[in-house]
Coordinates of C-alpha atoms and ligand atoms in Angstrom, one line a residue:
M1 CA 9.8 -29.8 -149.1
P2 CA 12.9 -30.9 -150.8
G3 CA 14.5 -32.8 -147.9
I4 CA 12.7 -34.2 -144.8
V5 CA 14.4 -36.5 -142.3
V6 CA 12.3 -38.9 -140.3
V7 CA 14.1 -40.3 -137.2
G8 CA 13.4 -42.3 -134.2
A9 CA 13.2 -40.2 -131.1
Q10 CA 13.4 -43.0 -128.6
W11 CA 15.1 -46.5 -128.5
G12 CA 13.8 -47.6 -131.9
D13 CA 10.5 -49.3 -133.0
E14 CA 8.7 -46.0 -132.8
G15 CA 6.7 -46.5 -136.0
K16 CA 9.0 -44.7 -138.4
G17 CA 7.9 -47.0 -141.2
K18 CA 4.3 -45.9 -141.0
V19 CA 5.2 -42.2 -140.8
T20 CA 7.7 -42.5 -143.7
D21 CA 5.1 -44.4 -145.7
L22 CA 2.5 -41.7 -145.2
L23 CA 5.0 -38.9 -146.2
A24 CA 6.3 -41.1 -149.1
E25 CA 2.9 -41.0 -150.7
H26 CA 3.4 -37.3 -151.3
G27 CA 7.2 -37.3 -151.9
D28 CA 9.3 -38.4 -154.8
A29 CA 12.0 -40.5 -153.2
V30 CA 12.8 -42.3 -150.0
V31 CA 16.3 -43.0 -148.9
R32 CA 17.7 -45.0 -146.0
F33 CA 20.9 -43.7 -144.5
Q34 CA 22.2 -46.0 -141.7
G35 CA 21.7 -49.3 -139.9
G36 CA 21.0 -52.5 -141.6
N37 CA 18.6 -55.4 -141.3
N38 CA 18.6 -54.9 -137.5
A39 CA 15.7 -52.6 -138.3
G40 CA 12.3 -53.8 -139.1
H41 CA 9.4 -51.8 -140.4
T42 CA 5.8 -53.1 -140.3
I43 CA 3.4 -51.4 -142.5
V44 CA -0.3 -52.3 -142.7
R45 CA -1.9 -51.4 -145.9
D46 CA -5.4 -52.5 -147.0
G47 CA -5.3 -55.1 -144.3
V48 CA -2.0 -56.6 -145.6
E49 CA 1.0 -56.5 -143.3
W50 CA 4.4 -55.7 -144.9
K51 CA 7.6 -56.3 -143.0
L52 CA 10.7 -54.6 -144.5
H53 CA 14.1 -54.7 -143.1
L54 CA 16.4 -53.1 -145.6
I55 CA 14.3 -51.7 -148.5
P56 CA 12.8 -48.3 -147.8
S57 CA 9.1 -48.5 -147.2
G58 CA 8.5 -46.1 -150.2
I59 CA 8.9 -49.2 -152.4
L60 CA 5.2 -49.9 -151.8
H61 CA 4.2 -46.7 -153.7
A62 CA 4.5 -47.1 -157.4
G63 CA 6.8 -44.7 -159.1
K64 CA 8.8 -43.6 -156.1
Q65 CA 12.6 -43.6 -156.2
C66 CA 13.9 -45.8 -153.4
V67 CA 17.5 -45.6 -152.3
I68 CA 19.7 -47.4 -149.9
G69 CA 22.5 -45.0 -149.0
N70 CA 26.2 -45.5 -148.4
G71 CA 25.7 -45.4 -144.6
V72 CA 23.6 -48.5 -144.6
V73 CA 25.2 -51.9 -144.0
I74 CA 23.8 -54.5 -146.3
D75 CA 23.4 -58.2 -145.9
P76 CA 23.2 -59.0 -149.6
K77 CA 21.3 -62.2 -149.1
V78 CA 18.6 -60.4 -147.0
L79 CA 18.4 -57.7 -149.7
I80 CA 17.9 -60.2 -152.5
D81 CA 15.3 -62.2 -150.4
E82 CA 13.4 -59.0 -149.7
L83 CA 13.5 -58.0 -153.4
E84 CA 12.2 -61.5 -154.4
A85 CA 9.4 -61.4 -151.8
L86 CA 8.2 -58.0 -153.1
R87 CA 8.4 -59.2 -156.7
A88 CA 6.4 -62.3 -155.8
K89 CA 3.7 -59.9 -154.6
R90 CA 3.8 -58.0 -157.8
I91 CA 5.5 -54.9 -156.3
D92 CA 7.7 -53.1 -158.9
V93 CA 11.2 -52.9 -157.4
S94 CA 12.9 -51.5 -160.5
S95 CA 13.3 -48.1 -158.9
L96 CA 15.5 -49.3 -156.1
R97 CA 19.1 -48.0 -156.2
V98 CA 21.8 -49.2 -153.8
S99 CA 24.9 -47.2 -153.1
A100 CA 28.0 -48.7 -154.6
N101 CA 29.8 -47.5 -151.5
A102 CA 27.6 -49.2 -148.9
H103 CA 29.3 -51.8 -146.8
L104 CA 28.4 -55.5 -146.9
I105 CA 27.6 -57.7 -143.9
M106 CA 29.7 -60.8 -144.5
P107 CA 29.2 -64.3 -143.1
Y108 CA 32.0 -63.8 -140.6
H109 CA 30.3 -60.6 -139.3
L110 CA 27.3 -62.7 -138.3
L111 CA 29.5 -65.2 -136.5
L112 CA 31.5 -62.6 -134.7
D113 CA 28.4 -60.7 -133.6
S114 CA 27.0 -63.8 -131.8
A115 CA 30.5 -64.8 -130.5
G116 CA 31.0 -61.3 -129.1
E117 CA 27.7 -61.4 -127.3
A118 CA 28.4 -64.9 -125.9
K119 CA 31.8 -63.6 -124.6
L120 CA 30.2 -60.7 -122.9
G121 CA 27.9 -63.0 -120.9
Q122 CA 25.9 -61.0 -118.3
L123 CA 27.2 -57.8 -119.8
Q124 CA 25.9 -58.5 -123.3
I125 CA 24.3 -55.7 -125.3
G126 CA 21.4 -57.8 -126.6
T127 CA 22.2 -57.2 -130.3
T128 CA 20.0 -58.4 -133.1
R129 CA 22.9 -60.7 -134.1
R130 CA 22.7 -59.5 -137.6
G131 CA 26.4 -58.7 -137.8
I132 CA 25.9 -54.9 -137.6
G133 CA 28.6 -54.1 -135.1
P134 CA 31.4 -56.2 -136.7
C135 CA 30.5 -54.8 -140.1
Y136 CA 30.7 -51.2 -139.0
A137 CA 33.9 -52.1 -137.1
D138 CA 35.5 -53.4 -140.4
K139 CA 34.3 -50.2 -142.2
A140 CA 36.1 -48.1 -139.6
A141 CA 39.2 -50.3 -139.8
R142 CA 39.2 -50.0 -143.6
L143 CA 38.7 -53.7 -144.0
G144 CA 35.1 -53.5 -145.3
I145 CA 33.7 -55.1 -148.4
R146 CA 31.6 -52.7 -150.3
V147 CA 28.7 -53.3 -152.7
Q148 CA 30.9 -52.3 -155.7
D149 CA 33.4 -55.1 -154.8
L150 CA 30.7 -57.6 -155.7
L151 CA 31.3 -56.7 -159.4
D152 CA 35.0 -57.5 -159.4
E153 CA 36.1 -61.0 -158.7
K154 CA 39.8 -60.2 -158.2
I155 CA 39.2 -57.3 -155.8
L156 CA 36.5 -59.2 -153.9
K157 CA 38.9 -62.2 -153.2
K158 CA 41.7 -59.9 -152.2
K159 CA 39.5 -57.9 -149.8
I160 CA 37.9 -60.9 -148.2
L161 CA 41.3 -62.4 -147.5
A162 CA 42.5 -59.1 -146.1
A163 CA 39.4 -58.8 -143.9
M164 CA 39.6 -62.3 -142.6
E165 CA 43.3 -62.3 -141.8
P166 CA 43.1 -60.3 -138.5
K167 CA 40.1 -62.3 -137.4
R168 CA 41.8 -65.7 -137.7
L169 CA 42.0 -66.2 -133.9
S170 CA 38.4 -65.2 -133.2
L171 CA 37.1 -67.2 -136.1
R172 CA 39.0 -70.4 -135.1
P173 CA 36.0 -71.9 -133.3
F174 CA 34.0 -71.6 -136.6
E175 CA 36.7 -73.2 -138.8
K176 CA 34.2 -75.8 -139.9
D177 CA 31.3 -73.5 -140.5
P178 CA 30.4 -73.8 -144.2
S179 CA 29.6 -70.1 -144.5
L180 CA 33.4 -69.5 -144.0
D181 CA 34.5 -71.6 -147.0
L182 CA 36.4 -69.0 -149.0
K183 CA 35.6 -70.4 -152.5
S184 CA 31.9 -70.7 -151.9
M185 CA 31.8 -67.3 -150.1
I186 CA 33.4 -65.7 -153.2
D187 CA 31.1 -67.6 -155.7
E188 CA 28.1 -66.8 -153.7
H189 CA 28.9 -63.1 -153.5
L190 CA 29.7 -62.9 -157.2
T191 CA 26.2 -64.3 -157.8
Y192 CA 24.8 -61.6 -155.5
G193 CA 26.7 -59.1 -157.5
H194 CA 25.0 -60.3 -160.7
R195 CA 21.6 -60.2 -159.2
L196 CA 22.0 -56.7 -157.7
E197 CA 24.0 -55.1 -160.5
R198 CA 21.0 -53.3 -162.1
H199 CA 20.3 -51.6 -158.7
I200 CA 23.9 -50.5 -157.9
A201 CA 24.5 -46.8 -158.5
D202 CA 26.2 -43.6 -157.5
T203 CA 23.3 -42.7 -155.2
S204 CA 24.9 -39.5 -153.9
K205 CA 24.8 -38.0 -157.4
L206 CA 21.3 -39.4 -158.0
L207 CA 20.0 -37.7 -154.8
W208 CA 21.8 -34.5 -155.6
E209 CA 20.2 -34.4 -159.0
L210 CA 16.8 -35.1 -157.5
L211 CA 17.1 -32.4 -154.9
E212 CA 18.5 -29.9 -157.5
G213 CA 15.4 -30.7 -159.6
G214 CA 13.1 -29.7 -156.7
A215 CA 12.1 -33.3 -155.8
S216 CA 10.9 -34.1 -152.3
V217 CA 13.2 -36.6 -150.7
I218 CA 12.4 -38.4 -147.4
F219 CA 15.4 -39.6 -145.5
E220 CA 14.3 -42.6 -143.4
G221 CA 16.2 -43.3 -140.2
A222 CA 16.4 -46.7 -138.5
Q223 CA 16.7 -47.3 -134.7
G224 CA 16.5 -44.1 -132.6
A225 CA 18.4 -41.3 -131.0
M226 CA 18.9 -43.2 -127.7
L227 CA 20.6 -46.0 -129.6
D228 CA 23.0 -43.6 -131.3
I229 CA 26.6 -44.8 -131.0
D230 CA 27.8 -41.3 -130.0
H231 CA 24.8 -39.8 -128.2
G232 CA 22.8 -42.8 -127.0
T233 CA 23.2 -45.0 -123.9
Y234 CA 26.6 -46.3 -124.9
P235 CA 27.7 -49.2 -124.9
F236 CA 24.0 -50.3 -125.1
V237 CA 23.6 -48.8 -128.5
T238 CA 23.7 -49.8 -132.1
S239 CA 26.9 -49.2 -134.2
S240 CA 25.7 -46.3 -136.4
N241 CA 24.3 -42.8 -135.9
P242 CA 20.4 -42.8 -136.1
V243 CA 20.3 -39.1 -135.5
A244 CA 19.3 -36.7 -138.3
G245 CA 22.9 -35.4 -138.8
A246 CA 23.8 -38.8 -140.2
A247 CA 21.3 -38.4 -143.1
C248 CA 23.9 -36.3 -144.8
V249 CA 26.9 -38.5 -144.2
G250 CA 25.0 -41.6 -144.9
T251 CA 23.7 -40.5 -148.3
G252 CA 26.3 -38.1 -149.6
I253 CA 24.2 -34.9 -149.5
G254 CA 25.0 -31.6 -147.7
P255 CA 23.2 -30.3 -144.6
R256 CA 21.6 -27.4 -146.6
A257 CA 19.5 -30.0 -148.4
I258 CA 17.6 -30.8 -145.2
D259 CA 14.5 -28.7 -144.6
E260 CA 12.6 -30.6 -141.9
V261 CA 13.4 -33.1 -139.3
W262 CA 10.6 -35.2 -137.9
G263 CA 11.0 -37.2 -134.7
V264 CA 8.8 -40.3 -134.2
S265 CA 7.9 -41.3 -130.7
K266 CA 5.4 -43.7 -129.3
A267 CA 3.0 -42.4 -126.7
Y268 CA 4.9 -44.5 -124.2
T269 CA 8.4 -46.0 -124.3
T270 CA 9.9 -49.4 -125.4
R271 CA 13.4 -50.7 -125.6
V272 CA 14.8 -54.1 -126.7
G273 CA 18.1 -55.4 -125.6
A274 CA 20.0 -54.4 -122.4
G275 CA 20.8 -50.9 -121.1
P276 CA 19.3 -48.2 -118.9
F277 CA 15.6 -47.4 -119.2
P278 CA 14.6 -45.1 -116.3
S279 CA 10.9 -45.1 -117.0
E280 CA 10.7 -48.9 -117.4
L281 CA 7.6 -50.6 -116.0
H282 CA 8.0 -54.0 -114.5
E283 CA 5.2 -56.5 -113.6
E284 CA 1.6 -56.1 -114.6
L285 CA 1.4 -52.6 -116.0
G286 CA 4.4 -53.2 -118.2
D287 CA 2.9 -56.5 -119.4
E288 CA -0.4 -54.8 -120.1
I289 CA 1.3 -52.2 -122.4
R290 CA 3.3 -54.9 -124.1
R291 CA 0.2 -56.9 -124.8
K292 CA -2.0 -54.0 -125.9
G293 CA 0.7 -52.5 -128.0
G294 CA 1.9 -55.9 -129.5
E295 CA 5.4 -55.0 -128.4
F296 CA 7.4 -57.9 -129.8
G297 CA 10.3 -57.2 -132.2
T298 CA 9.7 -57.2 -135.9
T299 CA 13.3 -58.5 -136.5
T300 CA 13.9 -60.8 -133.6
G301 CA 10.5 -61.4 -132.1
R302 CA 11.9 -60.5 -128.7
P303 CA 9.4 -59.1 -126.2
R304 CA 10.1 -55.4 -125.8
R305 CA 10.7 -53.7 -122.4
T306 CA 7.9 -51.2 -121.8
G307 CA 7.5 -48.0 -119.8
W308 CA 5.8 -44.6 -119.5
L309 CA 6.7 -41.9 -122.0
D310 CA 10.1 -40.5 -121.0
L311 CA 10.1 -36.7 -121.6
V312 CA 13.7 -36.2 -120.5
A313 CA 14.9 -38.5 -123.2
L314 CA 12.4 -37.1 -125.7
R315 CA 13.6 -33.5 -125.0
Y316 CA 17.2 -34.8 -125.5
A317 CA 16.2 -36.4 -128.8
A318 CA 14.5 -33.1 -129.9
R319 CA 17.7 -31.2 -129.2
L320 CA 20.1 -33.7 -130.8
N321 CA 18.0 -33.8 -134.0
T322 CA 16.7 -30.2 -134.0
L323 CA 13.3 -31.7 -134.4
N324 CA 10.8 -29.3 -135.9
A325 CA 7.9 -31.8 -135.7
L326 CA 6.9 -34.8 -133.7
A327 CA 4.8 -37.8 -134.8
I328 CA 3.3 -39.5 -131.8
T329 CA 2.3 -43.1 -132.5
K330 CA 0.2 -45.7 -130.8
L331 CA -1.8 -43.2 -128.7
D332 CA -4.7 -45.7 -128.9
V333 CA -2.7 -48.2 -126.8
L334 CA -3.0 -45.9 -123.7
S335 CA -6.8 -46.0 -123.8
G336 CA -8.3 -47.8 -120.8
F337 CA -5.9 -46.6 -118.1
Q338 CA -7.6 -44.6 -115.3
T339 CA -4.5 -42.4 -115.2
V340 CA -1.4 -42.2 -117.4
Q341 CA 2.0 -41.1 -116.2
V342 CA 4.9 -39.4 -117.9
C343 CA 8.5 -39.2 -116.8
T344 CA 9.3 -35.5 -116.4
S345 CA 12.6 -35.7 -114.7
Y346 CA 15.1 -38.2 -113.3
E347 CA 16.1 -38.7 -109.7
G348 CA 19.8 -39.6 -109.2
A349 CA 21.3 -41.9 -106.7
E350 CA 21.7 -39.1 -104.1
G351 CA 18.3 -37.5 -104.7
A352 CA 19.6 -35.0 -107.3
T353 CA 17.1 -33.9 -110.0
F354 CA 18.0 -34.2 -113.7
E355 CA 15.8 -32.3 -116.1
D356 CA 18.4 -32.9 -118.8
F357 CA 19.6 -36.3 -120.0
P358 CA 22.7 -37.1 -117.9
Y359 CA 25.8 -37.5 -120.0
H360 CA 27.6 -39.8 -117.5
Q361 CA 26.8 -43.4 -117.9
T362 CA 27.1 -44.3 -114.2
V363 CA 24.8 -41.4 -113.3
L364 CA 22.3 -42.5 -115.9
H365 CA 22.4 -46.1 -114.7
H366 CA 21.4 -45.1 -111.2
T367 CA 18.5 -42.7 -112.1
T368 CA 14.9 -43.5 -111.6
A369 CA 11.9 -41.7 -113.2
R370 CA 10.0 -39.0 -111.5
L371 CA 6.5 -39.3 -112.8
T372 CA 3.7 -36.8 -113.4
E373 CA 0.2 -38.3 -113.3
L374 CA -2.3 -37.2 -116.0
A375 CA -5.9 -38.1 -116.5
G376 CA -6.5 -41.2 -118.5
W377 CA -9.3 -41.9 -121.0
S378 CA -11.4 -45.0 -121.7
E379 CA -12.6 -44.3 -125.3
D380 CA -11.3 -46.3 -128.2
L381 CA -9.4 -43.9 -130.5
G382 CA -9.3 -46.1 -133.6
E383 CA -11.9 -44.0 -135.4
C384 CA -10.5 -40.5 -134.5
R385 CA -9.3 -38.6 -137.5
S386 CA -9.0 -35.1 -136.1
L387 CA -7.8 -33.7 -132.8
S388 CA -11.4 -32.6 -132.0
D389 CA -12.4 -36.3 -132.1
L390 CA -10.1 -37.1 -129.3
P391 CA -11.3 -37.3 -125.7
T392 CA -10.2 -34.3 -123.7
A393 CA -7.7 -36.2 -121.6
A394 CA -6.0 -37.6 -124.7
S395 CA -5.8 -34.1 -126.2
E396 CA -4.4 -32.8 -122.9
Y397 CA -1.8 -35.6 -123.0
L398 CA -0.6 -34.5 -126.4
Q399 CA -0.5 -30.8 -125.3
F400 CA 1.6 -31.9 -122.3
I401 CA 4.1 -33.5 -124.7
E402 CA 4.3 -30.4 -126.9
A403 CA 4.8 -28.1 -123.9
A404 CA 7.5 -30.3 -122.4
T405 CA 9.5 -30.7 -125.6
G406 CA 8.7 -27.4 -127.3
V407 CA 8.1 -29.3 -130.6
P408 CA 4.7 -29.2 -132.3
I409 CA 3.0 -32.5 -133.1
A410 CA 2.4 -33.1 -136.8
L411 CA 0.8 -36.5 -136.7
V412 CA -0.8 -38.8 -134.2
G413 CA -1.2 -42.5 -134.7
V414 CA -4.4 -44.1 -133.4
G415 CA -4.2 -47.6 -134.8
P416 CA -2.1 -49.8 -137.0
G417 CA -3.9 -49.0 -140.3
R418 CA -2.4 -46.3 -142.5
E419 CA -5.7 -44.4 -142.4
Q420 CA -5.7 -44.5 -138.6
V421 CA -3.9 -41.1 -138.2
I422 CA -4.7 -37.6 -137.2
W423 CA -2.9 -34.9 -139.2
T424 CA -2.5 -31.6 -137.3
D425 CA -2.0 -28.2 -138.9
A426 CA 1.8 -28.6 -138.5
G427 CA 1.7 -31.9 -140.4
R428 CA -0.5 -30.4 -143.1
Q429 CA 2.0 -27.6 -143.7
T430 CA 4.7 -30.2 -144.5
L431 CA 2.4 -32.0 -146.9
L432 CA 1.5 -28.7 -148.6
A433 CA 5.2 -28.1 -149.2
T434 CA 5.7 -31.7 -150.3
D435 CA 3.5 -31.8 -153.3
G436 CA 2.5 -28.3 -154.0
G437 CA -0.8 -28.4 -152.3
Q438 CA -2.4 -31.5 -153.7
A439 CA -1.8 -33.5 -150.6
A440 CA -3.7 -31.3 -148.2
G441 CA -6.7 -31.4 -150.4
Q442 CA -6.7 -35.1 -150.4
L443 CA -6.8 -35.3 -146.6
N444 CA -10.4 -35.6 -145.7
V445 CA -10.0 -34.5 -142.1
A446 CA -10.6 -31.5 -139.8
H447 CA -7.4 -29.9 -138.7
S448 CA -7.9 -27.3 -136.1
R449 CA -7.0 -28.0 -132.5
P450 CA -9.9 -28.3 -130.1
Ligands
IMP501 P1 22.7 -54.2 -133.1 O1 22.2 -53.0 -133.8 O2 22.1 -55.5 -133.7 O3 24.1 -54.2 -133.0 O4 22.1 -54.1 -131.6 C1 22.5 -53.1 -130.7 C2 21.4 -52.6 -129.8 O5 20.5 -51.9 -130.6 C3 20.5 -53.8 -129.2 O6 20.1 -53.3 -127.9 C4 19.4 -53.9 -130.1 O7 18.3 -54.5 -129.5 C5 19.2 -52.5 -130.5 N1 18.5 -52.4 -131.8 C6 19.1 -52.5 -133.0 N2 18.2 -52.3 -134.0 C7 17.0 -52.0 -133.4 C8 15.7 -51.6 -133.9 O8 15.4 -51.6 -135.1 N3 14.8 -51.4 -132.9 C9 15.1 -51.4 -131.6 N4 16.3 -51.7 -131.1 C10 17.2 -52.0 -132.0

């Protein structure tokens, strides 16, 4: 397995961190390719919870090469804080390499993100207010400040001035904000440069060399396909491309380096922020899933909206990403429901049926979910380690997902712990390719389908 991309197949928060972490154990390098600290990964290891926003989760494995690619937008203060926190817990962070071409989230991006949301009022997107949109906007406008600029005082000053000039009007309400003081902004960023210098590199070349040398590289996506700026529920999306194709652009490697694309989906659906969500559950059932699944944002703490699994959206994500494997997380959360439902098609305003995700925003906004009812199960799944340990109804639920999407399930999550997973034959095949067969031998589980 030289190149495997792990992407979110829903609206983010699918549990990509855990899946990447499990694959990283057997791979050589982990690289992030888009988004910024709007993402948040929670990984539970040996009872300790780790929350990472920027640094790839592979950092928790000694000896893995970790990379932040050029497509990521970096708040340097957040990155430094994250490095410090890991160092304080005796995690070796020396392997982290940060692309010199990645763009920086600057103090004015944070202010503009919040101001933009306030201006939109009722129509607001519900961003994480981490400055993501304004930073990508400056990148596209060629007014961005890049990681490499931190190492050159003259250039840094020139670029900050050029970037702030067209924003003068919109920044006027923040004139007195101390974060906008030019001198301290420059000084602060030069200090960031010193502190990050040893990590800054030509990561495109580094990855090319790793891949050429036969290393296994995991490309870790943030957010999910439905939040993709081109293919998601625009304008209620993030400002980058969380789909697998972006792994190439966001790291500087070519498409032929990608061998596998895994999509991660919860056994149900969640979304944070505004925007259409056809299978959303309101009232008690939605609350129950939120409570059982602990559905509160890692980054902002916001309660997530919850709903049944949306197979129309998942099929769409499978197509956009050419998924060859699915990782279904949090199946255990659905235990205890007499029946479970899945959204198998949408109904439009005039009763039309949509089997495919509608491309037109207005149409999508007026759709409701057509649900198919499946048998539920009451058993706790936390101890299941093979498909044959699962209650029949839970197995049938997984089979229904595979049949509806045409994508084999490689991995099933049955609890928050990293050991609380079921590897299927499809997942084992990937691990075999990852580390030449050692991985599969280490997995002390039965693998055949019941
Ligand atoms: P932004 O990425 O902060 O600009 O937010 C744009 C939209 O993407 C909002 O609806 C956010 O809630 C959503 N979003 C951004 N990052 C994540 C994530 O990691 N998980 C879930 N939703 C996210």
